[in-house]
Amino acid sequence: MPKDTTAPALRRYSVDNLTCGSCVARAEAALAAVPGVESAVVNLAMRRADLRIGAGFDPAALATAMTSAGYPVHPVDGVALRTSVGNLNCGGCASRAEKALNALPEVLEAQVNLALKRADIRLADAGDWPVVQAAMDKAGYPVADLDPPRTDSPDPEPEAVDEAAPMRRAFGIAAALTLPVFVMEMGGHLVPAFHHWQMATFGTFPLHLVQFLLTTAVLAGPGRVFFRLGVPALFKGAPEMNSLVVLGTSAAWAWSVLVTFAPGIIPETGRFVYFEAAAVIVTLILLGRWLEARARGQAGAAIRGLMALRPDTAHRIADGTETEVPLADLGRGDLIRLKPGERVAVDGTVTEGETHIDEAMLTGEPLPVAKRAGDPVTAGTVNGTGTIVYRATAVGTDTVLARIVAMVEDAQATRLPVQSLINRVTAVFVPVVLAIAALAALGWLIWGPDPAKALVIGVSVLIIACPCAMGLATPVSILAGTGRAAELGVLFRKGDALQNLSRVDLIAFDKTGTLTEGRPSVTAILPTRDCDADTLLTLAAGAETASEHPLARAILAEAKARGLTPAAVDRFEAVTGGGVTATLEGETLRVGSRAFLQQAGVAVPPQIPPP
């Protein structure tokens, strides 16, 4: 694999005097203004800033600028680095990879996440990154920098790779080759007549030969991944889950080959083949790998769904000309036109026009929010029927949406306390299993009545004691839990909040807006004595027909649901923030807020109780 020649320029600082979201915004603005700082992300909860630095960066200038801004910074030892880790297949692999990283003098601290196949590393300031890569290559767990994007990059999340597809393909091939072997060998045990028919029709050697060919194809084809990873681990004296599979399947296959081609050297009581055991073991573990990969993919779909809230292009206005450009071409200060029904491309401030924007994905508020000149807009929110022009204030990883995604990612990468315990267990699990398998096989070989039984016992211990479930259960649970929560609008700032949530007895919400459906609807119609409900709704729907307000759409939807036709109106006038006035058969009809109606001199009934 290609190797990086330099460590990524990501620096971490603690930040003083952070007390609120406004402090974060001011601190980030001050950081971004320092020469050499390409991007800055401040975490209020952690009182921390992660800086992406480039040429011309001066730590002294940074310290001076931030002290003047009122937010002194202090460097956190080491360089924060996020990497991918190869050849992670079980909890034992993750534990050994983490141990290998932490053993390097260049690494101050490392934490490996099995589900994400990722490591968060603090590299010593004087650490040599190529040395770390070379050491991990030698250990069998190659690492590569997951280079955080620049601030002007529109896509902080790399394109997802479908890990499940190759696993599904490998399992399908293995299952197709294994099924005949399984039927030939086990079918005779289930139906004795089938066994006698096979012996009379084909004979022992041809049946064993077919099983040999099919099983060898399984091991050499879909199952070669276990040998590619497990054999080097054995030679390095660091056996892992793949090593267990290699030893178990190899022992079953080798014994069966001897029985097939050299039966004379095997005691008569042990002349049985175990080809189906080797093939079925590989097939079932490939099935497990496929299910694990699919679970990781489904969990990551929540983050991809969040990123999908951004449009691919935006209408930029430059020198009086409007051009549709990709998000990669947008920068701070650009003027962007937002048309009806479009999503906001980047964070900004409205400069022209008025509209309503649905911000439910961000705030949970049930009604779209009115926007006019000077109001902020947020990437990913949905425009209503108006057209506005806004100036970009944050792009790429600086947008609120990108920070939400980063927060979910960090929560998914968090190690729960229980996971640390599991990793310590899996680190010694495989060697212990190997020792138990050897002792069990040796005991049956010495004291057992049949030497073939010793092989079966040893292989059974190797295969059954697979640590994959222990190592993967917790990280995949974090992925699934935080991912599903993100889909429902619940974000976890820290992954260990999931574990602590099991002790929660009461949840308090700060406002009702977080518990709504995100769209208004008619819940009650209370007419006066002079008008029935359907007549009132017909009149109101007629007055709202030409309105663009979200409440107007709710009234029209209710009329449609009841099969009513809105009344025809002669004249229509909308009052921004108040309501509408329409003329119907010479009569004036007003629909709007209580204040709007009272100002027009309309007698308003008492407050309508909630349904």
PDB file of N, CA, C and O in Angstrom, residues 454-480:
ATOM      1  N   ALA A 454     -10.036 -37.774  18.766  1.00  0.00           N
ATOM      2  CA  ALA A 454      -9.174 -36.691  19.230  1.00  0.00           C
ATOM      3  C   ALA A 454      -9.184 -35.530  18.245  1.00  0.00           C
ATOM      4  O   ALA A 454      -9.203 -34.355  18.639  1.00  0.00           O
ATOM      5  N   LEU A 455      -9.182 -35.854  16.950  1.00  0.00           N
ATOM      6  CA  LEU A 455      -9.240 -34.808  15.934  1.00  0.00           C
ATOM      7  C   LEU A 455     -10.554 -34.022  16.031  1.00  0.00           C
ATOM      8  O   LEU A 455     -10.567 -32.791  16.012  1.00  0.00           O
ATOM      9  N   VAL A 456     -11.651 -34.757  16.165  1.00  0.00           N
ATOM     10  CA  VAL A 456     -12.953 -34.106  16.246  1.00  0.00           C
ATOM     11  C   VAL A 456     -13.021 -33.181  17.456  1.00  0.00           C
ATOM     12  O   VAL A 456     -13.501 -32.040  17.365  1.00  0.00           O
ATOM     13  N   ILE A 457     -12.519 -33.647  18.595  1.00  0.00           N
ATOM     14  CA  ILE A 457     -12.557 -32.836  19.819  1.00  0.00           C
ATOM     15  C   ILE A 457     -11.716 -31.574  19.651  1.00  0.00           C
ATOM     16  O   ILE A 457     -12.140 -30.465  19.991  1.00  0.00           O
ATOM     17  N   GLY A 458     -10.492 -31.726  19.135  1.00  0.00           N
ATOM     18  CA  GLY A 458      -9.611 -30.563  18.965  1.00  0.00           C
ATOM     19  C   GLY A 458     -10.190 -29.528  18.016  1.00  0.00           C
ATOM     20  O   GLY A 458     -10.180 -28.324  18.312  1.00  0.00           O
ATOM     21  N   VAL A 459     -10.706 -30.000  16.875  1.00  0.00           N
ATOM     22  CA  VAL A 459     -11.292 -29.076  15.898  1.00  0.00           C
ATOM     23  C   VAL A 459     -12.524 -28.387  16.487  1.00  0.00           C
ATOM     24  O   VAL A 459     -12.745 -27.192  16.270  1.00  0.00           O
ATOM     25  N   SER A 460     -13.324 -29.115  17.227  1.00  0.00           N
ATOM     26  CA  SER A 460     -14.536 -28.533  17.821  1.00  0.00           C
ATOM     27  C   SER A 460     -14.193 -27.387  18.757  1.00  0.00           C
ATOM     28  O   SER A 460     -14.840 -26.327  18.734  1.00  0.00           O
ATOM     29  N   VAL A 461     -13.175 -27.565  19.590  1.00  0.00           N
ATOM     30  CA  VAL A 461     -12.779 -26.503  20.517  1.00  0.00           C
ATOM     31  C   VAL A 461     -12.296 -25.273  19.748  1.00  0.00           C
ATOM     32  O   VAL A 461     -12.653 -24.129  20.069  1.00  0.00           O
ATOM     33  N   LEU A 462     -11.505 -25.506  18.698  1.00  0.00           N
ATOM     34  CA  LEU A 462     -10.968 -24.387  17.928  1.00  0.00           C
ATOM     35  C   LEU A 462     -12.071 -23.566  17.273  1.00  0.00           C
ATOM     36  O   LEU A 462     -12.038 -22.337  17.262  1.00  0.00           O
ATOM     37  N   ILE A 463     -13.050 -24.235  16.711  1.00  0.00           N
ATOM     38  CA  ILE A 463     -14.070 -23.537  15.928  1.00  0.00           C
ATOM     39  C   ILE A 463     -15.141 -22.898  16.807  1.00  0.00           C
ATOM     40  O   ILE A 463     -15.575 -21.776  16.575  1.00  0.00           O
ATOM     41  N   ILE A 464     -15.569 -23.613  17.836  1.00  0.00           N
ATOM     42  CA  ILE A 464     -16.651 -23.093  18.668  1.00  0.00           C
ATOM     43  C   ILE A 464     -16.200 -21.854  19.435  1.00  0.00           C
ATOM     44  O   ILE A 464     -16.963 -20.898  19.603  1.00  0.00           O
ATOM     45  N   ALA A 465     -14.963 -21.844  19.892  1.00  0.00           N
ATOM     46  CA  ALA A 465     -14.475 -20.743  20.735  1.00  0.00           C
ATOM     47  C   ALA A 465     -13.985 -19.591  19.881  1.00  0.00           C
ATOM     48  O   ALA A 465     -12.817 -19.236  19.897  1.00  0.00           O
ATOM     49  N   CYS A 466     -14.862 -18.988  19.126  1.00  0.00           N
ATOM     50  CA  CYS A 466     -14.510 -17.856  18.270  1.00  0.00           C
ATOM     51  C   CYS A 466     -14.819 -16.566  19.011  1.00  0.00           C
ATOM     52  O   CYS A 466     -15.960 -16.359  19.437  1.00  0.00           O
ATOM     53  N   PRO A 467     -13.853 -15.671  19.183  1.00  0.00           N
ATOM     54  CA  PRO A 467     -14.081 -14.447  19.957  1.00  0.00           C
ATOM     55  C   PRO A 467     -14.732 -13.317  19.174  1.00  0.00           C
ATOM     56  O   PRO A 467     -14.826 -12.207  19.666  1.00  0.00           O
ATOM     57  N   CYS A 468     -15.149 -13.562  17.944  1.00  0.00           N
ATOM     58  CA  CYS A 468     -15.714 -12.483  17.119  1.00  0.00           C
ATOM     59  C   CYS A 468     -16.904 -11.817  17.791  1.00  0.00           C
ATOM     60  O   CYS A 468     -17.043 -10.605  17.792  1.00  0.00           O
ATOM     61  N   ALA A 469     -17.808 -12.627  18.330  1.00  0.00           N
ATOM     62  CA  ALA A 469     -19.033 -12.056  18.896  1.00  0.00           C
ATOM     63  C   ALA A 469     -18.703 -11.110  20.044  1.00  0.00           C
ATOM     64  O   ALA A 469     -19.279 -10.024  20.156  1.00  0.00           O
ATOM     65  N   MET A 470     -17.759 -11.490  20.890  1.00  0.00           N
ATOM     66  CA  MET A 470     -17.403 -10.631  22.016  1.00  0.00           C
ATOM     67  C   MET A 470     -16.818  -9.313  21.541  1.00  0.00           C
ATOM     68  O   MET A 470     -17.172  -8.240  22.020  1.00  0.00           O
ATOM     69  N   GLY A 471     -15.907  -9.390  20.573  1.00  0.00           N
ATOM     70  CA  GLY A 471     -15.244  -8.178  20.115  1.00  0.00           C
ATOM     71  C   GLY A 471     -16.125  -7.258  19.323  1.00  0.00           C
ATOM     72  O   GLY A 471     -15.926  -6.042  19.320  1.00  0.00           O
ATOM     73  N   LEU A 472     -17.104  -7.801  18.602  1.00  0.00           N
ATOM     74  CA  LEU A 472     -17.924  -6.981  17.709  1.00  0.00           C
ATOM     75  C   LEU A 472     -19.234  -6.521  18.329  1.00  0.00           C
ATOM     76  O   LEU A 472     -19.817  -5.541  17.882  1.00  0.00           O
ATOM     77  N   ALA A 473     -19.715  -7.219  19.339  1.00  0.00           N
ATOM     78  CA  ALA A 473     -21.047  -6.914  19.866  1.00  0.00           C
ATOM     79  C   ALA A 473     -21.155  -5.464  20.334  1.00  0.00           C
ATOM     80  O   ALA A 473     -22.084  -4.746  19.962  1.00  0.00           O
ATOM     81  N   THR A 474     -20.187  -5.010  21.132  1.00  0.00           N
ATOM     82  CA  THR A 474     -20.283  -3.665  21.683  1.00  0.00           C
ATOM     83  C   THR A 474     -20.121  -2.573  20.631  1.00  0.00           C
ATOM     84  O   THR A 474     -20.959  -1.682  20.529  1.00  0.00           O
ATOM     85  N   PRO A 475     -19.044  -2.589  19.807  1.00  0.00           N
ATOM     86  CA  PRO A 475     -18.918  -1.508  18.815  1.00  0.00           C
ATOM     87  C   PRO A 475     -20.043  -1.484  17.799  1.00  0.00           C
ATOM     88  O   PRO A 475     -20.477  -0.409  17.389  1.00  0.00           O
ATOM     89  N   VAL A 476     -20.520  -2.657  17.374  1.00  0.00           N
ATOM     90  CA  VAL A 476     -21.628  -2.666  16.412  1.00  0.00           C
ATOM     91  C   VAL A 476     -22.904  -2.155  17.076  1.00  0.00           C
ATOM     92  O   VAL A 476     -23.723  -1.473  16.445  1.00  0.00           O
ATOM     93  N   SER A 477     -23.072  -2.451  18.362  1.00  0.00           N
ATOM     94  CA  SER A 477     -24.228  -1.921  19.087  1.00  0.00           C
ATOM     95  C   SER A 477     -24.171  -0.391  19.162  1.00  0.00           C
ATOM     96  O   SER A 477     -25.184   0.285  19.018  1.00  0.00           O
ATOM     97  N   ILE A 478     -22.981   0.152  19.384  1.00  0.00           N
ATOM     98  CA  ILE A 478     -22.825   1.603  19.403  1.00  0.00           C
ATOM     99  C   ILE A 478     -23.184   2.180  18.038  1.00  0.00           C
ATOM    100  O   ILE A 478     -23.914   3.172  17.920  1.00  0.00           O
ATOM    101  N   LEU A 479     -22.666   1.550  16.975  1.00  0.00           N
ATOM    102  CA  LEU A 479     -22.964   2.005  15.622  1.00  0.00           C
ATOM    103  C   LEU A 479     -24.464   1.996  15.364  1.00  0.00           C
ATOM    104  O   LEU A 479     -25.043   2.973  14.877  1.00  0.00           O
ATOM    105  N   ALA A 480     -25.091   0.875  15.682  1.00  0.00           N
ATOM    106  CA  ALA A 480     -26.526   0.738  15.403  1.00  0.00           C
ATOM    107  C   ALA A 480     -27.342   1.705  16.250  1.00  0.00           C
ATOM    108  O   ALA A 480     -28.263   2.366  15.745  1.00  0.00           O
TER     109      ALA A 480
END
